[in-house]
GROMACS .gro file of C-alpha atoms in nm:
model
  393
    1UNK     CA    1  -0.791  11.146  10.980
    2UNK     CA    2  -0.666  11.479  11.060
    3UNK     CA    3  -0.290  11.416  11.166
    4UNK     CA    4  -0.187  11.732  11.193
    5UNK     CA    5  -0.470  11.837  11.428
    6UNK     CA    6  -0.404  11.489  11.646
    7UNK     CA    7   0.031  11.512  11.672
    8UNK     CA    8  -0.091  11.866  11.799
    9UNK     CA    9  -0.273  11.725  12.050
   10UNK     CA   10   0.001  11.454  12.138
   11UNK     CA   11   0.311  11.688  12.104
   12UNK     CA   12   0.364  11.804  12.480
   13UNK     CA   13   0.414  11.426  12.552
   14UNK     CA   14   0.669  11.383  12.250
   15UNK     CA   15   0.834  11.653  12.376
   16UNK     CA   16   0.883  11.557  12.718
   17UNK     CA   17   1.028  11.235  12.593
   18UNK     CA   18   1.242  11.391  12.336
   19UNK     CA   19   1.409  11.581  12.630
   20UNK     CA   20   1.427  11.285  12.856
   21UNK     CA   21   1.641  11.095  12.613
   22UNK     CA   22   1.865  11.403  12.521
   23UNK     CA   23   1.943  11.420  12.916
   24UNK     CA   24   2.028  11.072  12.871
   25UNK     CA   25   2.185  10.987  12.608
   26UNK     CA   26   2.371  10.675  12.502
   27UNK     CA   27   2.599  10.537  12.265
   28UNK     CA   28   2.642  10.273  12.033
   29UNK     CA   29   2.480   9.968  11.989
   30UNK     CA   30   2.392   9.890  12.373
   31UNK     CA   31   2.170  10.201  12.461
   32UNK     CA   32   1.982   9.986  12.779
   33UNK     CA   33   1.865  10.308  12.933
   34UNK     CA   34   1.696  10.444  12.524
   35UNK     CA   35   1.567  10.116  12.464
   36UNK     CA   36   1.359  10.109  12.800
   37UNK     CA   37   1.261  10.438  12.763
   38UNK     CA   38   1.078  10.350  12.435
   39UNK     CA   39   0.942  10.059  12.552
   40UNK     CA   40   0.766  10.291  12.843
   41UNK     CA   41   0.650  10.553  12.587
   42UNK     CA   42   0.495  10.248  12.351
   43UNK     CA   43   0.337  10.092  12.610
   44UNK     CA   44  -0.052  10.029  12.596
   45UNK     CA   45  -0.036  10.027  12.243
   46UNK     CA   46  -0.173   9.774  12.009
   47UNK     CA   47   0.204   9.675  11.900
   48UNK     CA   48   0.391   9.377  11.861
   49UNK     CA   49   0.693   9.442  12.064
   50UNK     CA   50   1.041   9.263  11.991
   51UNK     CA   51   1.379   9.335  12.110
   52UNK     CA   52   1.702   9.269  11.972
   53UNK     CA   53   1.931   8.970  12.107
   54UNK     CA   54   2.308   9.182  11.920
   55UNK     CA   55   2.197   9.458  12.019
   56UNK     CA   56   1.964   9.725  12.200
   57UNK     CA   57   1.666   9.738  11.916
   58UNK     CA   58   1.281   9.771  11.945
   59UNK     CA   59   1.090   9.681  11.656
   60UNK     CA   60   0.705   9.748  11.709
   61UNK     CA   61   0.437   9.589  11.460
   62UNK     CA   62   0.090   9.746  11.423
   63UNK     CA   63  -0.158   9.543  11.242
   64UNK     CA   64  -0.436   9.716  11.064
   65UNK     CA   65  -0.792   9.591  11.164
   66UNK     CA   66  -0.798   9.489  10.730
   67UNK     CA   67  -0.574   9.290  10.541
   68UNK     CA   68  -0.287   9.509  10.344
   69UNK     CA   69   0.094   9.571  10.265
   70UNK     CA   70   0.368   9.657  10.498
   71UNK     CA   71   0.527   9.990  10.539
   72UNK     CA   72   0.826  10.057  10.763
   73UNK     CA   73   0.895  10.343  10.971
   74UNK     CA   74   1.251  10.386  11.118
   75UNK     CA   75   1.385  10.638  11.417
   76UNK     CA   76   1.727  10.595  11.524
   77UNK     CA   77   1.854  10.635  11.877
   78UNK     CA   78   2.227  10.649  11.957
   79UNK     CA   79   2.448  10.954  12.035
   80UNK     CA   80   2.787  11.080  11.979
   81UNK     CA   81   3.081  11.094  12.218
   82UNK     CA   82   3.060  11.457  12.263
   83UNK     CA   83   3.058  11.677  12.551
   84UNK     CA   84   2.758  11.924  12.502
   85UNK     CA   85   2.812  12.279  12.594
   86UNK     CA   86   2.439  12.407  12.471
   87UNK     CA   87   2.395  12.561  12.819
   88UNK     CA   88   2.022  12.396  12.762
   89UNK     CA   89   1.811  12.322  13.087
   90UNK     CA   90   1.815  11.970  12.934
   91UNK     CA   91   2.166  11.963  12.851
   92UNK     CA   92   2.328  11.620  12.877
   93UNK     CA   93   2.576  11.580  13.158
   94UNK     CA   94   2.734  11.230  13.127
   95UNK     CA   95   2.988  11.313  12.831
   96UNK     CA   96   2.738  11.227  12.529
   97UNK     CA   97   2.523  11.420  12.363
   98UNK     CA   98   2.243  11.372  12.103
   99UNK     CA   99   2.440  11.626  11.849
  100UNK     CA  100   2.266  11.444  11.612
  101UNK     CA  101   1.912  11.460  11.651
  102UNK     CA  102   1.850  11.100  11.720
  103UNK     CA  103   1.624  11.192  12.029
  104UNK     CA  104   1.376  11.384  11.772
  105UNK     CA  105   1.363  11.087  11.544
  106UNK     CA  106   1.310  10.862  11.807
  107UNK     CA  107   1.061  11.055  11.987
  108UNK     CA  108   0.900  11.170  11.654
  109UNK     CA  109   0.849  10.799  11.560
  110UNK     CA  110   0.670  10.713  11.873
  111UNK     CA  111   0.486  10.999  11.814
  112UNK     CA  112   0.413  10.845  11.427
  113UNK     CA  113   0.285  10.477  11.648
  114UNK     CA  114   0.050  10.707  11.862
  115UNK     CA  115  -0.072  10.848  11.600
  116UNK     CA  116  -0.141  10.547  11.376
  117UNK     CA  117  -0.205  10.339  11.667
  118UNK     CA  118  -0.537  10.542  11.724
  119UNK     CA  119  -0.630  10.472  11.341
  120UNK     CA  120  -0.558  10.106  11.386
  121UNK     CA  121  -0.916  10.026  11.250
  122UNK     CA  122  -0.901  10.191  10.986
  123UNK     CA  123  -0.555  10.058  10.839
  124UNK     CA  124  -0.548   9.807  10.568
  125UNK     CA  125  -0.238   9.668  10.631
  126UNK     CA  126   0.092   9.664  10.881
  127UNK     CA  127   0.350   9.939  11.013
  128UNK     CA  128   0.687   9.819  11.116
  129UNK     CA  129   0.807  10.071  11.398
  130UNK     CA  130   1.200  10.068  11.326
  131UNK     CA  131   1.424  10.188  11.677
  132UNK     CA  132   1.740  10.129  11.612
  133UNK     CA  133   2.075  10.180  11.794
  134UNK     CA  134   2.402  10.218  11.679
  135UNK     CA  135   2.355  10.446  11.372
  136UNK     CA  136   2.673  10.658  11.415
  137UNK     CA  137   2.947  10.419  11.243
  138UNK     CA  138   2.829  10.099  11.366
  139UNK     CA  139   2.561   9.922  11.125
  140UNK     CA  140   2.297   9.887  11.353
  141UNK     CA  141   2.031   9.862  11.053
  142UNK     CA  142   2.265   9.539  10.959
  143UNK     CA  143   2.238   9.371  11.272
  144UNK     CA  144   1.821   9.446  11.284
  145UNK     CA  145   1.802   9.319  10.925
  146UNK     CA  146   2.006   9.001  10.979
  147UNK     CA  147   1.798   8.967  11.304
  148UNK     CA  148   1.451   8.993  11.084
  149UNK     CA  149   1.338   9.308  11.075
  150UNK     CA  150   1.179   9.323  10.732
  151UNK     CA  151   0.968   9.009  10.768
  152UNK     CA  152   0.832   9.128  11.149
  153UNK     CA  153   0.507   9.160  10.989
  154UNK     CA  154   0.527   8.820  10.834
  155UNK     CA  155   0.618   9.013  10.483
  156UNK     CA  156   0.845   9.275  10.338
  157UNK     CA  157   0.762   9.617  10.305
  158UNK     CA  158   0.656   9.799  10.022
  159UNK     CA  159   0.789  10.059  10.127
  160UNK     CA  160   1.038  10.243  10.388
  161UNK     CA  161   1.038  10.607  10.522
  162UNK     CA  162   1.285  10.771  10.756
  163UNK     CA  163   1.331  11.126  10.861
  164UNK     CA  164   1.651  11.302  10.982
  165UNK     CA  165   1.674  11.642  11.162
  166UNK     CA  166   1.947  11.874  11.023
  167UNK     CA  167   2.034  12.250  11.174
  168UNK     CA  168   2.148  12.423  10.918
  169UNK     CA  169   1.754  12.415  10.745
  170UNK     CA  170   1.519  12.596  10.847
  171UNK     CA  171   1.254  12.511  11.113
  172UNK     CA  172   0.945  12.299  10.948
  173UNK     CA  173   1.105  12.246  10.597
  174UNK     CA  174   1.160  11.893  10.453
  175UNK     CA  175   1.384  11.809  10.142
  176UNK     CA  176   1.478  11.522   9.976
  177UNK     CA  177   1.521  11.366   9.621
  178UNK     CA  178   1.488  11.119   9.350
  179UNK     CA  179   1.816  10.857   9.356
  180UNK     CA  180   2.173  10.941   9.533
  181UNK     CA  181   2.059  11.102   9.817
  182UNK     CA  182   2.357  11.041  10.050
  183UNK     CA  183   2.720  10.904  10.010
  184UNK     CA  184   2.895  10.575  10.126
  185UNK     CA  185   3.115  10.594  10.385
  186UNK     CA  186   3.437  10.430  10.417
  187UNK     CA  187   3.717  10.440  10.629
  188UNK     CA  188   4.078  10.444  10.538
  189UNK     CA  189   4.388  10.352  10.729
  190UNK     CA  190   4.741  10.353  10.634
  191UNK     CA  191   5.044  10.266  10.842
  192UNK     CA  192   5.369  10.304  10.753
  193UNK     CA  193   5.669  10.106  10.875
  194UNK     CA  194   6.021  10.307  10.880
  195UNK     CA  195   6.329  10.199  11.081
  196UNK     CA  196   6.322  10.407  11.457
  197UNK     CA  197   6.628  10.612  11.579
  198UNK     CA  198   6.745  10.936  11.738
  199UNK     CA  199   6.614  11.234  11.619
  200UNK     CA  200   7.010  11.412  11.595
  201UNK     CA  201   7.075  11.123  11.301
  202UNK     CA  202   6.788  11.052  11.055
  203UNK     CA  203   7.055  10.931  10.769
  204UNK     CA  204   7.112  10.645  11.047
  205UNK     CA  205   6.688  10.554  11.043
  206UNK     CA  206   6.427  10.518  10.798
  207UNK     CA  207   6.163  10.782  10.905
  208UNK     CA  208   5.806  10.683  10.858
  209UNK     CA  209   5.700  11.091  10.970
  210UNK     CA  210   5.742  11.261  10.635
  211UNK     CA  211   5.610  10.987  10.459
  212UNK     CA  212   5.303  10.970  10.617
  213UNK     CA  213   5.305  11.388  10.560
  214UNK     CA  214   5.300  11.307  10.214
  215UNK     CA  215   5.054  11.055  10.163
  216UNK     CA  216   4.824  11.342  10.327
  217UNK     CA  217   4.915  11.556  10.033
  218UNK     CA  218   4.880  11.262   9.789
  219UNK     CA  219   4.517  11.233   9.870
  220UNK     CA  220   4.436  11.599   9.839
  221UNK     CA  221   4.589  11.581   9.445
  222UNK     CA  222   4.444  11.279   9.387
  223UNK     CA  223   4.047  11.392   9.471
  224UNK     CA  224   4.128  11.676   9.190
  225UNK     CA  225   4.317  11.455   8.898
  226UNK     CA  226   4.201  11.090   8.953
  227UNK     CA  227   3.846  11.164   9.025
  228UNK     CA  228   3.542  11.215   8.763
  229UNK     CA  229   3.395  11.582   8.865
  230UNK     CA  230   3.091  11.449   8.812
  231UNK     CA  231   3.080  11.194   9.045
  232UNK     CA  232   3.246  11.364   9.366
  233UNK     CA  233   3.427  11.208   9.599
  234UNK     CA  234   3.540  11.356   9.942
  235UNK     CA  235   3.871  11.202  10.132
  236UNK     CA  236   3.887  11.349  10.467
  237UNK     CA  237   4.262  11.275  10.677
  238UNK     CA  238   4.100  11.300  11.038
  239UNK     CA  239   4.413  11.109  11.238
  240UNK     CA  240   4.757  11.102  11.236
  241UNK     CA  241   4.979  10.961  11.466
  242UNK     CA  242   5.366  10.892  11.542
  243UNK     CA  243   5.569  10.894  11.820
  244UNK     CA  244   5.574  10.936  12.184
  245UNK     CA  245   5.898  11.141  12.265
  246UNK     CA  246   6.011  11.463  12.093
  247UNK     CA  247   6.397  11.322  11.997
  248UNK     CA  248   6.267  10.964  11.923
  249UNK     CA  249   6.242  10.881  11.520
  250UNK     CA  250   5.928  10.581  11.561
  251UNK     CA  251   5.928  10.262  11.369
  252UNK     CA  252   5.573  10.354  11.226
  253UNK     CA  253   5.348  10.645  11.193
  254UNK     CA  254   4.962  10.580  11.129
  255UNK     CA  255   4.684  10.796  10.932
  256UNK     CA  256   4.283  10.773  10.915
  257UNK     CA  257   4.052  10.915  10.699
  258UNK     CA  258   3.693  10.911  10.605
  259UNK     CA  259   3.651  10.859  10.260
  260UNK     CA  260   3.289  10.936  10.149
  261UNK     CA  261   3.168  10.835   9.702
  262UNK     CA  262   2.878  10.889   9.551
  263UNK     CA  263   2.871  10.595   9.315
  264UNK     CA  264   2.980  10.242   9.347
  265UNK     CA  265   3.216  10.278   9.031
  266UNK     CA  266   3.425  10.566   9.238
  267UNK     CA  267   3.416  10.297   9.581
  268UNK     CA  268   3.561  10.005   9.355
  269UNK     CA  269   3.822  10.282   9.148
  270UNK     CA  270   3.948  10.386   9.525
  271UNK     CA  271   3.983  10.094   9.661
  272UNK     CA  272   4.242   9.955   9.493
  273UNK     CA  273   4.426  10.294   9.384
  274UNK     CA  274   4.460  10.501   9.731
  275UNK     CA  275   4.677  10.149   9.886
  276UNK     CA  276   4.869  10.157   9.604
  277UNK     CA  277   4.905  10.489   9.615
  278UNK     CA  278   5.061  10.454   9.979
  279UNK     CA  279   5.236  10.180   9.898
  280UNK     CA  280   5.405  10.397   9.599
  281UNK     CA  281   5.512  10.636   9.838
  282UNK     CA  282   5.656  10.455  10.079
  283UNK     CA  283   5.825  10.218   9.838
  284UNK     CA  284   5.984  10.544   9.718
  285UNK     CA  285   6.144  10.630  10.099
  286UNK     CA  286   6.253  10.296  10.193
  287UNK     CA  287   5.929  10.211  10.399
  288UNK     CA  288   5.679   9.979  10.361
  289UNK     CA  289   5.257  10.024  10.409
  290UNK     CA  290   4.987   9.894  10.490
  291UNK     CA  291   4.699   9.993  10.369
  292UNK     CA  292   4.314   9.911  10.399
  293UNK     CA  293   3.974  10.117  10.266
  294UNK     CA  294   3.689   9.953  10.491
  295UNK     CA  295   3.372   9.934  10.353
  296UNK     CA  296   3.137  10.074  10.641
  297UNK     CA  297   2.773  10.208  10.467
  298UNK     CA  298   2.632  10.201  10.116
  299UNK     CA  299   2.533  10.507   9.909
  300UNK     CA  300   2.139  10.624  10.019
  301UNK     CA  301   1.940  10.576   9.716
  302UNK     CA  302   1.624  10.728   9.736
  303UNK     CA  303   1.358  10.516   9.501
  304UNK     CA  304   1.232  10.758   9.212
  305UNK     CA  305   0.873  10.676   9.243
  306UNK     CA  306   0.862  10.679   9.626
  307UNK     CA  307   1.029  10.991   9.687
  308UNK     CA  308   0.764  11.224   9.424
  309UNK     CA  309   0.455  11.016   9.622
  310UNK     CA  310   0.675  11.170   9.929
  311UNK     CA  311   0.696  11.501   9.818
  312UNK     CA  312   0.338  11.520   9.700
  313UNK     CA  313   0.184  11.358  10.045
  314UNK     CA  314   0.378  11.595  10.243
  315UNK     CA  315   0.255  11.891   9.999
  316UNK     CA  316  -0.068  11.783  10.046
  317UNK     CA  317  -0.021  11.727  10.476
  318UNK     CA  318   0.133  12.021  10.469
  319UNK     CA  319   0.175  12.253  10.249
  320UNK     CA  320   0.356  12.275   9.928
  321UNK     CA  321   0.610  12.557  10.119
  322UNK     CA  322   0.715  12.297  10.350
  323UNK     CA  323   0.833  12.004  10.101
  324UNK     CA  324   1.147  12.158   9.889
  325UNK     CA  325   1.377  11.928   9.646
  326UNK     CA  326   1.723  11.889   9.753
  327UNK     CA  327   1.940  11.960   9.483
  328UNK     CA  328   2.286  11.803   9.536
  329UNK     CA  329   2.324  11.486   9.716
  330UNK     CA  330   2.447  11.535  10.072
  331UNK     CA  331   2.787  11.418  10.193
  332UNK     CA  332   2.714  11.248  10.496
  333UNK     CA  333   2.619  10.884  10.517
  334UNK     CA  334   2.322  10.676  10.653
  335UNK     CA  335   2.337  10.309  10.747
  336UNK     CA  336   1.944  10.339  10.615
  337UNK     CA  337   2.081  10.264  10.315
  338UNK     CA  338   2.101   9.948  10.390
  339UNK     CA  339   1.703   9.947  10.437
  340UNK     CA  340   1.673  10.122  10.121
  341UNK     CA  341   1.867   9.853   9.978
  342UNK     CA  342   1.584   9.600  10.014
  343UNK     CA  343   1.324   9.844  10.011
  344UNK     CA  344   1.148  10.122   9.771
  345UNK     CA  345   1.156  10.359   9.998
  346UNK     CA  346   1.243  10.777  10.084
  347UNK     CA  347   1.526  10.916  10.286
  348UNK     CA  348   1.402  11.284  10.399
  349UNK     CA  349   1.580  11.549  10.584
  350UNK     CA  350   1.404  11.788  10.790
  351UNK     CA  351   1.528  12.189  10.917
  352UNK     CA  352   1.504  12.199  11.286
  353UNK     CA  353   1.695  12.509  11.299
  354UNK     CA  354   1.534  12.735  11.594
  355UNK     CA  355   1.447  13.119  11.501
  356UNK     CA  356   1.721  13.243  11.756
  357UNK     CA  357   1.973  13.116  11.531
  358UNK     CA  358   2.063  13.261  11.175
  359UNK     CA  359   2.117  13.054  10.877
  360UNK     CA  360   2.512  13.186  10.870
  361UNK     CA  361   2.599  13.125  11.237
  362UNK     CA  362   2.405  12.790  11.285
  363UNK     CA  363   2.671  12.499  11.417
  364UNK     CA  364   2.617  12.230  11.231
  365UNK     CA  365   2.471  11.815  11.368
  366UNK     CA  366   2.782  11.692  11.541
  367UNK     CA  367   2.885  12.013  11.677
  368UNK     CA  368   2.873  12.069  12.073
  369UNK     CA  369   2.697  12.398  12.063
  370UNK     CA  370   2.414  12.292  11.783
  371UNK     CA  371   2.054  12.296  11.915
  372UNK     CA  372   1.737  12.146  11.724
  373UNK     CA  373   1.404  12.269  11.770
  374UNK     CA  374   1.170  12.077  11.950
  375UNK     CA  375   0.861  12.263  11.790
  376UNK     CA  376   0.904  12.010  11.469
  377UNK     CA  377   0.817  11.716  11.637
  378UNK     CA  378   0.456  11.717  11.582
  379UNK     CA  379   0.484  11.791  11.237
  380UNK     CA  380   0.738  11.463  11.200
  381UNK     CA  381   0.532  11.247  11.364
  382UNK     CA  382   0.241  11.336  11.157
  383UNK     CA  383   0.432  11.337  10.853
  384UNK     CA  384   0.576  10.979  10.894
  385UNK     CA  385   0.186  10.855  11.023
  386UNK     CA  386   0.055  11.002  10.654
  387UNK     CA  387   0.326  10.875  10.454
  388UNK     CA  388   0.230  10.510  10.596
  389UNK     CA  389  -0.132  10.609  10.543
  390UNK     CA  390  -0.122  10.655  10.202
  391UNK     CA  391  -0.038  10.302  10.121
  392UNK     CA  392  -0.244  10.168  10.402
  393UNK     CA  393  -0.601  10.316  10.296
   0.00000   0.00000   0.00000
């Protein structure tokens, strides 16, 4: 096999469909207009097609013409709720956008069946094809697993690879590592419950504004004197509210944060000291709290073993200047953790930065303005195809 030659020769078409989903792009879990484009572009292949009955999902099953092991192959699909302003000929015009980069992993990964789908013959084993909707906050790995993903083949996978677009890395360059690779992501929410009034008397109410003001500040001293500096922890106040007339004191004010560990240890110490640390607070001004850290995705753990075969394959594919170890875990959160959680299995990030853009000025994923380069997708397909070659041959 020469992949890279091949996902040359297939790239216009994975490009074409990359755009075609970025001008349409959906979000959440019900992404009807994705999940049929997917099933157009996969098509004539020798898959095993399934949908999801929860949700939007595809999951695609390629059976090698020889008896083998399973590997699984995941591209996610949903967008964010943000208006783009990239000025692209492509640009999205319905008020989402794929700021993310879920229409390269999506279009890389049918790129990745195409590509293995030729080989079929040759395989000796399966390939679980892994589209999945509702990424962005909502679990929608959880609903495919409880749903059967990882016995679609008829067994569990040995093994699990995703990739994940990033612009702030430069164009071509995948990184990963051995064990945390990203953190858990939780959400916290605190209300506070005063006693309304007018805003000329505030001896006469119990005012839920200030305290909520210094919970906010609670949080930032408690990251730096509660918290092990060696196993970091970010708390993030995103959302505040109170209110709804200038000279009104309100019966409750609300805040919302993302709160994002590295470690399960940190997840179980904040869980029971940040609503007691609200609840302290309040207690102290008259009010009373309520208080709740949500669990929402598990810390990415990259298997050790997995992740050097990763780096080597993609050396070898490649070239040992495109594979680079990550050093520090990254902050952000993936719900294929919850893969990796059943699974040995490699979490990789990949630069998609294009060459108009310097390292300092590049907008981050999320951002309105950020662009990815659509010149990578060949490469990703080819690299996901060899990763489930080399336990397939």
């Amino acid at each position: 096999m020469d992949l890279v030659r091949e996902s040359a020769g297939i790239a216009p078409g994975v490009v074409e469909l990359r755009r075609e989903l970025h001008r349409n792009p959906e979000v959440g879990l019900e992404l009807p207009k994705t999940q049929g484009l997917v099933l157009d572009a996969i098509a004539g292949l020798p898959l095993e097609v399934t949908t999801g009955h929860e949700v939007t999902s595809v999951v695609g099953v390629l059976r090698g013409g020889h008896p083998g092991p399973t590997v699984l192959l995941r591209g996610d699909m949903d967008a964010l709720p943000v208006i783009e302003a990239t000025g692209l000929d492509y640009a999205s015009a319905n008020g989402n956008m794929h700021a993310c980069g879920h229409d390269l992993h999506t279009a890389g990964l049918v790129g990745a069946a195409q590509l293995l789908s030729a080989h079929r013959e040759e395989l000796h084993g399966n390939v679980i094809f892994m589209f999945q909707p509702g990424e962005e906050g909502l679990g929608g790995a959880g609903y495919m697993i409880r749903e059967g993903l990882l016995n679609a083949s008829g067994e569990k996978p040995i093994a699990a690879y995703a990739v994940h677009v990033w612009a702030l890395a430069a164009k071509g360059v995948f990184q990963t590592r051995p064990g945390t690779m990203m953190a858990s992501s939780n959400r916290l929410h605190i209300t506070v419950h005063g006693k309304g009034g007018h805003g000329s008397q505030p001896e006469k109410s119990v005012d839920p504004v200030p305290v909520v003001a210094e919970i906010v500040l609670a949080l930032q001293s408690y990251v730096t004197r509660r918290v092990n500096l060696f196993d970091p922890v970010v708390i993030t106040v995103t959302q505040l509210s109170a209110g709804v007339a200038i000279n009104v004191i309100p019966n409750s004010a609300t805040l919302g944060a993302t709160v994002r560990t590295l470690s399960d240890a940190s997840l179980e110490q904040l869980s029971h000291e940040l609503p007691a640390l609200a609840e302290s607070i309040a207690s102290a001004h008259g009010c009373t709290v309520d208080a709740t850290l949500a669990r929402q995705y598990p810390v990415t753990i990259n298997d050790a073993g997995r992740t050097a075969e990763t780096q080597s394959k993609l050396a070898d594919l490649l070239g040992p200047e495109r594979v680079e170890p990550l050093a520090n875990p990254l902050m952000g959160a993936e719900d294929f953790s919850m893969v990796l959680a059943e699974v040995p299995g490699t979490f990789i990030m990949l630069g998609a930065r294009p060459d108009d853009v310097s390292e300092d000025e590049a907008p981050s994923n999320h951002s309105s303005i950020v662009r990815f380069d659509d010149d990578v997708l060949a490469h990703q397909s080819a690299a996901l195809a060899h990763l489930a070659v080399s336990h397939l041959t």
